[in-house]
mmCIF file of C-alpha atoms in Angstrom:
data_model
loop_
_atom_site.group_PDB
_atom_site.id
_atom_site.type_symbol
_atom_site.label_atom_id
_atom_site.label_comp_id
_atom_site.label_asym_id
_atom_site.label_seq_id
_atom_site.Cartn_x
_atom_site.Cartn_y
_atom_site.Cartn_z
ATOM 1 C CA UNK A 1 -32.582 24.616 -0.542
ATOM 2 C CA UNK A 2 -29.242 23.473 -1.449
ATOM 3 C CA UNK A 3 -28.552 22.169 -4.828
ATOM 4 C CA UNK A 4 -27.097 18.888 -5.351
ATOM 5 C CA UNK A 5 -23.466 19.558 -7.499
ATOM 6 C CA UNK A 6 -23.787 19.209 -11.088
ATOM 7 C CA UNK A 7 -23.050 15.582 -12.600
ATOM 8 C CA UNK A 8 -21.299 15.585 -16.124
ATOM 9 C CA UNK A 9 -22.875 12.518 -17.451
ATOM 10 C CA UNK A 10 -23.537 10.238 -14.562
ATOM 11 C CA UNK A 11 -27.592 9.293 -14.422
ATOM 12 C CA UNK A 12 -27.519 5.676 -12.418
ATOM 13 C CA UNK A 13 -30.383 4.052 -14.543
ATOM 14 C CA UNK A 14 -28.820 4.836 -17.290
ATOM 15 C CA UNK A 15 -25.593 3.314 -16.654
ATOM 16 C CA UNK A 16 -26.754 0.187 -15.396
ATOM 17 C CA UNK A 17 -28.740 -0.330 -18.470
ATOM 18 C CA UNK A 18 -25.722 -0.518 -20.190
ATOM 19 C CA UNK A 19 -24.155 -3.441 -18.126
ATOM 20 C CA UNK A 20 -24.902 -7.042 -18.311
ATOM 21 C CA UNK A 21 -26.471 -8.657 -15.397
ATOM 22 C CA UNK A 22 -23.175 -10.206 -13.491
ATOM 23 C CA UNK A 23 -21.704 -6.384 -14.014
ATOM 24 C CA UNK A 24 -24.942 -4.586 -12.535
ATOM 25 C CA UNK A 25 -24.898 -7.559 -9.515
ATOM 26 C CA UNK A 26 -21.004 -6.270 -9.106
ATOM 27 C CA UNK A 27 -22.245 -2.350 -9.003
ATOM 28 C CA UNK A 28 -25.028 -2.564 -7.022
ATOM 29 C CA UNK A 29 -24.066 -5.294 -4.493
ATOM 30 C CA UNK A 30 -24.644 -4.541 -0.620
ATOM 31 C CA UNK A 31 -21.874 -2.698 1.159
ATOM 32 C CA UNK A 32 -19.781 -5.212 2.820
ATOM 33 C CA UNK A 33 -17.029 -7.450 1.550
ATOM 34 C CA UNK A 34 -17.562 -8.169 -1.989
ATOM 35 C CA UNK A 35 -14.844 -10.377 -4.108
ATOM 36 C CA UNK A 36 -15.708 -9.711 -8.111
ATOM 37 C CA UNK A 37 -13.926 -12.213 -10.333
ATOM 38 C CA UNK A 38 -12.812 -10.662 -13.704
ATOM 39 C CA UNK A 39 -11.250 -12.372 -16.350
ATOM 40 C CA UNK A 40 -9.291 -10.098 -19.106
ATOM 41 C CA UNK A 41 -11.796 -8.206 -21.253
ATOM 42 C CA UNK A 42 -15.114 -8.383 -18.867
ATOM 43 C CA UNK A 43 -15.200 -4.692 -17.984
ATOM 44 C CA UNK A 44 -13.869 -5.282 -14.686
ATOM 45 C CA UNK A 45 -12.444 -1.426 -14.753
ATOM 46 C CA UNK A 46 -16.299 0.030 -15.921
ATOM 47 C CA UNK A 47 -17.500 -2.034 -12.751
ATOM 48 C CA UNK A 48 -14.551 -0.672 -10.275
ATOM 49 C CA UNK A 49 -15.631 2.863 -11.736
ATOM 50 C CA UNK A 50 -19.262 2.766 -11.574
ATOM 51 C CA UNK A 51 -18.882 1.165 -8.260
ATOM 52 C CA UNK A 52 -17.286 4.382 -6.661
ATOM 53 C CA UNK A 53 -20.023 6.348 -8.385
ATOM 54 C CA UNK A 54 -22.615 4.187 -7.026
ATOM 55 C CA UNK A 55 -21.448 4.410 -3.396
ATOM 56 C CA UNK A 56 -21.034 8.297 -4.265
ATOM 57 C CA UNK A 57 -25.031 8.947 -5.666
ATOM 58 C CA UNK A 58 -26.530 5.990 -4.369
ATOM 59 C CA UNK A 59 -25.100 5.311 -1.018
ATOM 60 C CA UNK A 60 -24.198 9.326 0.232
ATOM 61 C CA UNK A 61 -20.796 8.580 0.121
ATOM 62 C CA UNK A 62 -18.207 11.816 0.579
ATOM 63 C CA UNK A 63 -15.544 10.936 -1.968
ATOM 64 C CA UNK A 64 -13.193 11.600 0.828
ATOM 65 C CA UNK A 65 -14.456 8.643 2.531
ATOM 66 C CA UNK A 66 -13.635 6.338 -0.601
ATOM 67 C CA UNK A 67 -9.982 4.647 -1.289
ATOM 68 C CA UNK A 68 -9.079 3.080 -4.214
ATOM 69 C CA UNK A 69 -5.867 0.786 -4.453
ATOM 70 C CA UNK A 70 -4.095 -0.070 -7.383
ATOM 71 C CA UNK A 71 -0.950 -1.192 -8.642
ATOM 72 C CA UNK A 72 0.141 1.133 -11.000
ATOM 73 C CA UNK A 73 0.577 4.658 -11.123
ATOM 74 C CA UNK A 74 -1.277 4.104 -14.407
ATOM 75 C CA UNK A 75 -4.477 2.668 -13.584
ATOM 76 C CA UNK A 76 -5.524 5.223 -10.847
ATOM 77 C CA UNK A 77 -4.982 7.851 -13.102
ATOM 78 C CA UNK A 78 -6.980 6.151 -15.458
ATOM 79 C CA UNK A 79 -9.626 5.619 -12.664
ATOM 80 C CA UNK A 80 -9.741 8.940 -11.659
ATOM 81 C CA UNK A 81 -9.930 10.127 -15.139
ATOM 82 C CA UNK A 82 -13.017 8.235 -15.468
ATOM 83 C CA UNK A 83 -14.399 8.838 -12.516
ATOM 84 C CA UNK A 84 -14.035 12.736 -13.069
ATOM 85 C CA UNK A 85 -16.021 12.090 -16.411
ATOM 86 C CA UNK A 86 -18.925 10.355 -14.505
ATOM 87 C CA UNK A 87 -19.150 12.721 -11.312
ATOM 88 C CA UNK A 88 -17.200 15.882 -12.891
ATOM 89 C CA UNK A 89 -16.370 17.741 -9.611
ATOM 90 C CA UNK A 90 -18.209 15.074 -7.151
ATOM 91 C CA UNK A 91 -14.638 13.375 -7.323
ATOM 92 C CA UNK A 92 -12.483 16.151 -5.413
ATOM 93 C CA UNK A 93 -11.141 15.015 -2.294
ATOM 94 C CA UNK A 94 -11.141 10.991 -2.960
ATOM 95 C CA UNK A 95 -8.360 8.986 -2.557
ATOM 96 C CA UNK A 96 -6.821 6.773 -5.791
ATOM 97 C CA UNK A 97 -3.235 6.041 -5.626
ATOM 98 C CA UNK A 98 -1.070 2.563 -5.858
ATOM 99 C CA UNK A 99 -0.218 0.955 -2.157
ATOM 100 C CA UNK A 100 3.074 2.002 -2.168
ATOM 101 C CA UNK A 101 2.147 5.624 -2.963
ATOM 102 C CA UNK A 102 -0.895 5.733 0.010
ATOM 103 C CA UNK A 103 1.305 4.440 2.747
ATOM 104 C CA UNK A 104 4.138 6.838 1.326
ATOM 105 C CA UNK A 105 2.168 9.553 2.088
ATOM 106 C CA UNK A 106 0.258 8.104 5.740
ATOM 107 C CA UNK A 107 3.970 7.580 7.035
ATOM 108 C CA UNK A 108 5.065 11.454 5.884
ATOM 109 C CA UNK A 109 2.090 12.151 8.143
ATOM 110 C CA UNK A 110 1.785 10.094 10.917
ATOM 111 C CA UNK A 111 6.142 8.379 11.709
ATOM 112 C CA UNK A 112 7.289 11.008 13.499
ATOM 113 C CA UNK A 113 7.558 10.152 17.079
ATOM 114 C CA UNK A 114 6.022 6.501 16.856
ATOM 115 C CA UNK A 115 8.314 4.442 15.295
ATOM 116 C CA UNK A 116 11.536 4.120 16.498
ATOM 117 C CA UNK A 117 14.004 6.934 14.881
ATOM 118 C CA UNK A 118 11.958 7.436 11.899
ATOM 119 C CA UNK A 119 10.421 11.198 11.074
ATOM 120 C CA UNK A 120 8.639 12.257 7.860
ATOM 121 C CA UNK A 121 10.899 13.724 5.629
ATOM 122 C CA UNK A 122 12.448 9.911 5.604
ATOM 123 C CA UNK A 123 13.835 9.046 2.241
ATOM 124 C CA UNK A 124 12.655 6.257 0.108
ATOM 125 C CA UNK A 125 15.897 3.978 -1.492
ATOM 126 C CA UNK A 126 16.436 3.134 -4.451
ATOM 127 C CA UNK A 127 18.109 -0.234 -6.209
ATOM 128 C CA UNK A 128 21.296 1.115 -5.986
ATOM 129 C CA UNK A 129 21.311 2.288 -2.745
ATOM 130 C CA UNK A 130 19.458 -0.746 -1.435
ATOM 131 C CA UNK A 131 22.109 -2.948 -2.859
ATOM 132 C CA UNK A 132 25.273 -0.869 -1.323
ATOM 133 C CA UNK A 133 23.005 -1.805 2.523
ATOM 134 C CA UNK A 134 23.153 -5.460 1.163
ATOM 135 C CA UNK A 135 26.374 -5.509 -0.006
ATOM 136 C CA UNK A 136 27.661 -4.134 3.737
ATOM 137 C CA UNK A 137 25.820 -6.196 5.259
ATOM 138 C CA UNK A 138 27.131 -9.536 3.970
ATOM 139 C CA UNK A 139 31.152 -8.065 3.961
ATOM 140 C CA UNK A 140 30.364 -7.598 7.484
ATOM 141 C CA UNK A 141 28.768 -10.719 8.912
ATOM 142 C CA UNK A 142 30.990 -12.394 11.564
ATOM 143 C CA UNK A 143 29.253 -15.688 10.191
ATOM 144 C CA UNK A 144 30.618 -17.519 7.287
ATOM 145 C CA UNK A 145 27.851 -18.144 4.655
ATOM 146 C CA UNK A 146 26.298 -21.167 4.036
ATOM 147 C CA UNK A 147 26.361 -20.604 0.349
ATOM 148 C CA UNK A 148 27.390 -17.991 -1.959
ATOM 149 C CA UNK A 149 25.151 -15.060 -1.767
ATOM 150 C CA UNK A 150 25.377 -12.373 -3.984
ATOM 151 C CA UNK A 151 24.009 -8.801 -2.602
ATOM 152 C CA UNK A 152 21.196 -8.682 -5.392
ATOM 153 C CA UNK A 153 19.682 -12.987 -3.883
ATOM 154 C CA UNK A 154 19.594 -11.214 -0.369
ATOM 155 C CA UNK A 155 17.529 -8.668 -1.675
ATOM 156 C CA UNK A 156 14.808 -10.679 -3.197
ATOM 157 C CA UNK A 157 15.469 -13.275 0.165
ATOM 158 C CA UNK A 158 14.742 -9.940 2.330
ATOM 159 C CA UNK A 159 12.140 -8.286 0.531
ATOM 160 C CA UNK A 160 10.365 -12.260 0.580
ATOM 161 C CA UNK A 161 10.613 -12.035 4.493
ATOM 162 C CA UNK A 162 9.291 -8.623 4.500
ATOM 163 C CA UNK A 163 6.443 -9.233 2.381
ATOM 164 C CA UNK A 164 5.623 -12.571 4.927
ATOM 165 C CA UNK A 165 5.520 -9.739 7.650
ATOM 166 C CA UNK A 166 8.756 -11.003 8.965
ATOM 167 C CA UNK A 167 11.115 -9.456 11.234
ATOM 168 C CA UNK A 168 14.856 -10.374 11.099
ATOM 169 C CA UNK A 169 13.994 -11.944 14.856
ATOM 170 C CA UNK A 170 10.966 -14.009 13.587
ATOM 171 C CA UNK A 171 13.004 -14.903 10.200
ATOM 172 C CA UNK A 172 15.896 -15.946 12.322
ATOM 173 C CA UNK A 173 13.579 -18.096 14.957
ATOM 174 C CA UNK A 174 11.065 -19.607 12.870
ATOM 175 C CA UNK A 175 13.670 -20.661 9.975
ATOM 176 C CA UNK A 176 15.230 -24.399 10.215
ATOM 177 C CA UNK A 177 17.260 -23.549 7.068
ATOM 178 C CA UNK A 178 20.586 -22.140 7.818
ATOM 179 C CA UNK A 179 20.575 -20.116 4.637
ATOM 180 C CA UNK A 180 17.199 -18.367 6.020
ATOM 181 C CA UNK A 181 19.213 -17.969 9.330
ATOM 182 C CA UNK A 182 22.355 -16.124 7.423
ATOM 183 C CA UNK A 183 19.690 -14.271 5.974
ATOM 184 C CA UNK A 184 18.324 -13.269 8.596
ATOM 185 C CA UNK A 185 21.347 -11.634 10.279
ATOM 186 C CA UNK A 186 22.537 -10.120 6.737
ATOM 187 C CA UNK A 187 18.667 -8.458 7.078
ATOM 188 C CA UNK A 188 19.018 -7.498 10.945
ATOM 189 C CA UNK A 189 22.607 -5.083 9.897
ATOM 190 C CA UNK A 190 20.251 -3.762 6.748
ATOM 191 C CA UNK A 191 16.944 -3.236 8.677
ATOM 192 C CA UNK A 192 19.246 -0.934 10.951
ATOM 193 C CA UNK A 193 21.791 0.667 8.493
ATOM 194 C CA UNK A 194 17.985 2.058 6.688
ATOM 195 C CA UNK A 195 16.397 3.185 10.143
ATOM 196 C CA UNK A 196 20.282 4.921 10.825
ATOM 197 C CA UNK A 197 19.920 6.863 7.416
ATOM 198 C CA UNK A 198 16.230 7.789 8.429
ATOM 199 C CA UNK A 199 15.774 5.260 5.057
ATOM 200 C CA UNK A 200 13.089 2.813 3.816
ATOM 201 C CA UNK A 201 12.880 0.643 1.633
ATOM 202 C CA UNK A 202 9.581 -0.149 -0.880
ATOM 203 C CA UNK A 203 8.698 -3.207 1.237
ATOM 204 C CA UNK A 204 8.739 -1.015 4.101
ATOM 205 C CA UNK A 205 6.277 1.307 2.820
ATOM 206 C CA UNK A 206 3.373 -1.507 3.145
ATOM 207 C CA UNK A 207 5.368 -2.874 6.346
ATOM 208 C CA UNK A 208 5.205 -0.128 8.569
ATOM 209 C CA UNK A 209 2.000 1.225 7.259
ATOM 210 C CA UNK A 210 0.907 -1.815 8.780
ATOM 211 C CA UNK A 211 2.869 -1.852 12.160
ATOM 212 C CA UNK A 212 1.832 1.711 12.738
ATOM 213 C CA UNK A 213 -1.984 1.197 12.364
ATOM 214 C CA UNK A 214 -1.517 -1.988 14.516
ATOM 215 C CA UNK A 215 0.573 -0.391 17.265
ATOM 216 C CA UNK A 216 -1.389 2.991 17.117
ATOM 217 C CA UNK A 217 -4.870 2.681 17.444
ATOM 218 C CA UNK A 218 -5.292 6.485 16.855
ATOM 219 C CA UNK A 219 -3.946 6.757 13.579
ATOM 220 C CA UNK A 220 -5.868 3.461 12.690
ATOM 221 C CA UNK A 221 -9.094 4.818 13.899
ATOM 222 C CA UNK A 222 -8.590 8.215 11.852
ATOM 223 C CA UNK A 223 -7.831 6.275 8.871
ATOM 224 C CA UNK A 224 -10.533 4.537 9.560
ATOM 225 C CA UNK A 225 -12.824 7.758 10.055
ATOM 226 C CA UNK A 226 -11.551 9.078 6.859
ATOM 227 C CA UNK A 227 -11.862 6.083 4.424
ATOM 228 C CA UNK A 228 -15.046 4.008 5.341
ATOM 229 C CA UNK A 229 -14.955 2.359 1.582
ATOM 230 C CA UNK A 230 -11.898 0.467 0.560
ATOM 231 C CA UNK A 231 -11.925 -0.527 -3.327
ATOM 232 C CA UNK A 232 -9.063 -2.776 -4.638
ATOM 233 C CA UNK A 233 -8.075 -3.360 -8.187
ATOM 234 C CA UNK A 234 -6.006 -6.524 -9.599
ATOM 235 C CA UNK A 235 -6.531 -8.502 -6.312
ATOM 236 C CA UNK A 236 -4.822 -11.287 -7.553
ATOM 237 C CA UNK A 237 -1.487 -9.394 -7.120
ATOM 238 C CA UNK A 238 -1.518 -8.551 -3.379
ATOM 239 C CA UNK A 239 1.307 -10.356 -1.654
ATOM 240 C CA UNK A 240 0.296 -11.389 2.373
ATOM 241 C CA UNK A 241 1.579 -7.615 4.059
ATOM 242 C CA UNK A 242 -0.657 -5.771 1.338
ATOM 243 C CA UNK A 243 -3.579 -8.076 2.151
ATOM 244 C CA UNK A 244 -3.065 -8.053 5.821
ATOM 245 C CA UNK A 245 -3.324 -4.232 5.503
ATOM 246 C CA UNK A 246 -6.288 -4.183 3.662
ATOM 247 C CA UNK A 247 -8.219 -6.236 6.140
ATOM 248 C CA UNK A 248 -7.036 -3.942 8.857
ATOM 249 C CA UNK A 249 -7.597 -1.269 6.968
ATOM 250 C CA UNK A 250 -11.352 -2.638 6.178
ATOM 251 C CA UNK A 251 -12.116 -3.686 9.613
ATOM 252 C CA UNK A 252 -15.690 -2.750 11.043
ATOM 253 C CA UNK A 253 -15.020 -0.288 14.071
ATOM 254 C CA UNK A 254 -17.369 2.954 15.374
ATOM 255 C CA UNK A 255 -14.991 5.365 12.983
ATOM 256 C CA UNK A 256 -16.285 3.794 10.008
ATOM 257 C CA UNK A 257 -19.614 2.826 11.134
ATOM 258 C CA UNK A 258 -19.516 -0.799 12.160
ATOM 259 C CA UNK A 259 -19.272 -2.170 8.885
ATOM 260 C CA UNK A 260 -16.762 -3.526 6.511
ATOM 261 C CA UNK A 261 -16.941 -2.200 2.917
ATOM 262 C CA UNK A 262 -14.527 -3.523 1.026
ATOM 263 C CA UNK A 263 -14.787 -4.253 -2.995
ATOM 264 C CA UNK A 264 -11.895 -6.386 -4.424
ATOM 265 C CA UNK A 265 -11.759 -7.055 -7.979
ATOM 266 C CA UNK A 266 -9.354 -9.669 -9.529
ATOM 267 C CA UNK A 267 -8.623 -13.248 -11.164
ATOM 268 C CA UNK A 268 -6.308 -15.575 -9.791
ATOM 269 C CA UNK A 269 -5.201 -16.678 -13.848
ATOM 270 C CA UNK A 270 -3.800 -13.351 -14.447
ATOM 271 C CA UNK A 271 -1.490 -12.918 -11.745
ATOM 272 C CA UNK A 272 1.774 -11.694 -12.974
ATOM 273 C CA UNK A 273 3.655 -10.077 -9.760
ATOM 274 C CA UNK A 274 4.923 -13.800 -8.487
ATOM 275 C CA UNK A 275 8.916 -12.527 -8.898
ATOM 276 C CA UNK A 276 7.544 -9.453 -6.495
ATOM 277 C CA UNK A 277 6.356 -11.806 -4.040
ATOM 278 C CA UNK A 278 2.657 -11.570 -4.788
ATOM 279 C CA UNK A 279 0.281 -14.530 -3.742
ATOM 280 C CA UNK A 280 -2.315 -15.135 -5.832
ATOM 281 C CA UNK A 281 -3.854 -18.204 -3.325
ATOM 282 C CA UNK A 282 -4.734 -14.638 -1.918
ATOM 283 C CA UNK A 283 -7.890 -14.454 -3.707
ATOM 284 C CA UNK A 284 -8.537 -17.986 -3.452
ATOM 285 C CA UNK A 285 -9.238 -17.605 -0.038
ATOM 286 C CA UNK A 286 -11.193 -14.344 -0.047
ATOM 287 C CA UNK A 287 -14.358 -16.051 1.023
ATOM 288 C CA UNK A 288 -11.990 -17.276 4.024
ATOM 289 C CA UNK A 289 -11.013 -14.566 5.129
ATOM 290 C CA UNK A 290 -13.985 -12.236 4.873
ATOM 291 C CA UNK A 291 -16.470 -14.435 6.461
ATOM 292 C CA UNK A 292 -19.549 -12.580 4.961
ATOM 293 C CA UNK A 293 -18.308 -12.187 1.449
ATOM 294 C CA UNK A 294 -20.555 -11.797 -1.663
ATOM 295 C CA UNK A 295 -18.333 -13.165 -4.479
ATOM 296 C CA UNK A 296 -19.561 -12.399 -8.094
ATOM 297 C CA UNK A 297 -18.313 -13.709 -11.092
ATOM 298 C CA UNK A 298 -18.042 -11.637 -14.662
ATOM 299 C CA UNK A 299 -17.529 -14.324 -17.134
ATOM 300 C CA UNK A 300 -18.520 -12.714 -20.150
ATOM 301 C CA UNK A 301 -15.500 -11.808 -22.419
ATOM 302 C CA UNK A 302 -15.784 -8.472 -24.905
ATOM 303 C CA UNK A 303 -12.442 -8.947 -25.889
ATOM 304 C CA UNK A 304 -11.483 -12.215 -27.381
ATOM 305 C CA UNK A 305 -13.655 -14.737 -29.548
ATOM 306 C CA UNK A 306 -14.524 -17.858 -28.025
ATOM 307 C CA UNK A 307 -10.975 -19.969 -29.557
ATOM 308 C CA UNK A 308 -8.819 -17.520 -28.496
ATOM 309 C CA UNK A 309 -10.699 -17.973 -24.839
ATOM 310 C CA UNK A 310 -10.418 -21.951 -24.805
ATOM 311 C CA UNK A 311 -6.581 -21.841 -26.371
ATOM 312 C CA UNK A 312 -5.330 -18.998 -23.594
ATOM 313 C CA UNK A 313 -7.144 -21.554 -20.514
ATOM 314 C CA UNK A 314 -6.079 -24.513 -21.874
ATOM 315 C CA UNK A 315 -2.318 -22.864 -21.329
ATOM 316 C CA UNK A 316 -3.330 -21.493 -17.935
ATOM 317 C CA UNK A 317 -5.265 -24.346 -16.551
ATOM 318 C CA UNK A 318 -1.608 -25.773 -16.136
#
């Protein structure tokens, strides 16, 4: 008979005894789309946690088959170190990491050979080097600009576009502003002075993540073999290519059983990535866009005292 791997101090029961009823609802919810809405202070990272180890001892899940998104390199560390304090070894082999970092590492794997140019030892610019692409760019536009553009506006104007999931073509067609236009042919010369240098940029990382799993139903089924539980932290911060890839990503399909388990946690108030292009009408439509959603609510607040709550809202509510 084989024996179950030891647990440091993970017993279920006891766990869930400690949470308060909207946290256990979060935990324990069915598998399938679930949007948790957690104001600062509700425990929101104790529910993400225990929510992994609950798919892990309750539901048979291989941590393998488990991906966790966040949005800095500092909260999946802190994730895992929790996690490896509630399952001990029952941990090795999952997948915690920040967007950027995942689809850094599914491109190294799976470029070579399917997107244009591109292999896997591709190198990921900088701000600097970024803005020497920009500033070519503009100096060598046959088109006179509509307004002065300095190299660092057609950065944020491109990485917008990008995060919109537009090409320079679509950006160019779609646009009536001639600005957008100028832009667009400024993007077209930097789009191809990256893919020359065997180059991306950060917005690319989500990007072509996403244009390779739609283009290349292989590599989208064998992500989807490997990860059958997607787990998102800070929802609110998600800009449309990072949400588009997490509902591809999510998608039922035979490699991951028919059935979409995905478990977003975030609160549209405390969305602070807006200069980085993040949409936080994201969430908002959650229950939109995932048909069959359970959305639970954690309103209680172990943080603040009630004043502090009604000044901080009474400044948001704005």
């Amino acid at each position: 008979m084989r024996r179950r791997p030891s647990v440091v101090s993970f017993a279920p029961m006891d766990a869930l005894k400690s949470l308060n009823s909207e946290q256990r609802a979060a935990v324990t919810a069915p598998v399938g789309p679930v949007l948790v809405r957690a104001g600062a202070g509700s425990g929101k990272t104790r529910v993400l946690t225990l929510r992994i180890a609950y798919l892990i001892d309750r539901h048979g899940a291989q941590p393998g088959q488990i991906l966790a998104l966040t949005f800095t390199n500092k909260a999946a560390k802190e994730m895992r170190e929790r996690l490896r304090a509630i399952l001990g070894s029952r941990t090795r082999g999952m997948a915690a990491g920040t967007f950027h970092s995942v689809c850094a590492r599914l491109l190294r794997e799976q470029i070579a050979g399917r997107l244009g140019h591109y292999t896997g030892d591709f190198s990921i610019y900088a701000a600097d080097e970024q803005l020497q692409l920009a500033t070519a760019a503009l100096e060598t536009s046959t088109e006179r600009a509509p307004i002065l553009l300095e190299p660092e506006e057609l950065l944020r104007r491109i990485s917008r576009a990008k995060s919109r999931m537009l090409t320079p073509r679509l950006m160019a067609r779609f646009s009536p502003d001639p600005v957008d236009r100028f832009v667009a042919g400024c993007y077209g010369r930097y789009q191809r002075a990256l893919e020359r240098a065997n180059a991306v940029d950060f917005d690319d990382l989500i990007l072509l993540t996403h244009r390779l799993l739609n283009e290349h139903p292989d590599v989208l089924d064998a992500c989807q073999a490997r990860w059958h539980h997607l787990l998102v932290d800070e929802y609110q911060d998600t800009d449309p290519s990072q949400h588009a890839l997490v509902e591809l990503l999510s998608r039922p399909s035979a490699a991951n059983g028919n059935r979409r388990s995905l478990f977003a946690v975030g609160d549209g108030m405390q969305s602070i990535y807006g200069f980085r292009n993040a949409d936080h009408s994201i969430i908002t439509r959650f229950g939109h866009d995932f048909a069959d959603a359970t959305e639970i609510e954690l309103a209680t607040n172990y943080r603040s005292r009630q004043p502090i709550l009604d000044a901080a809202f009474a400044v948001i509510r704005h």
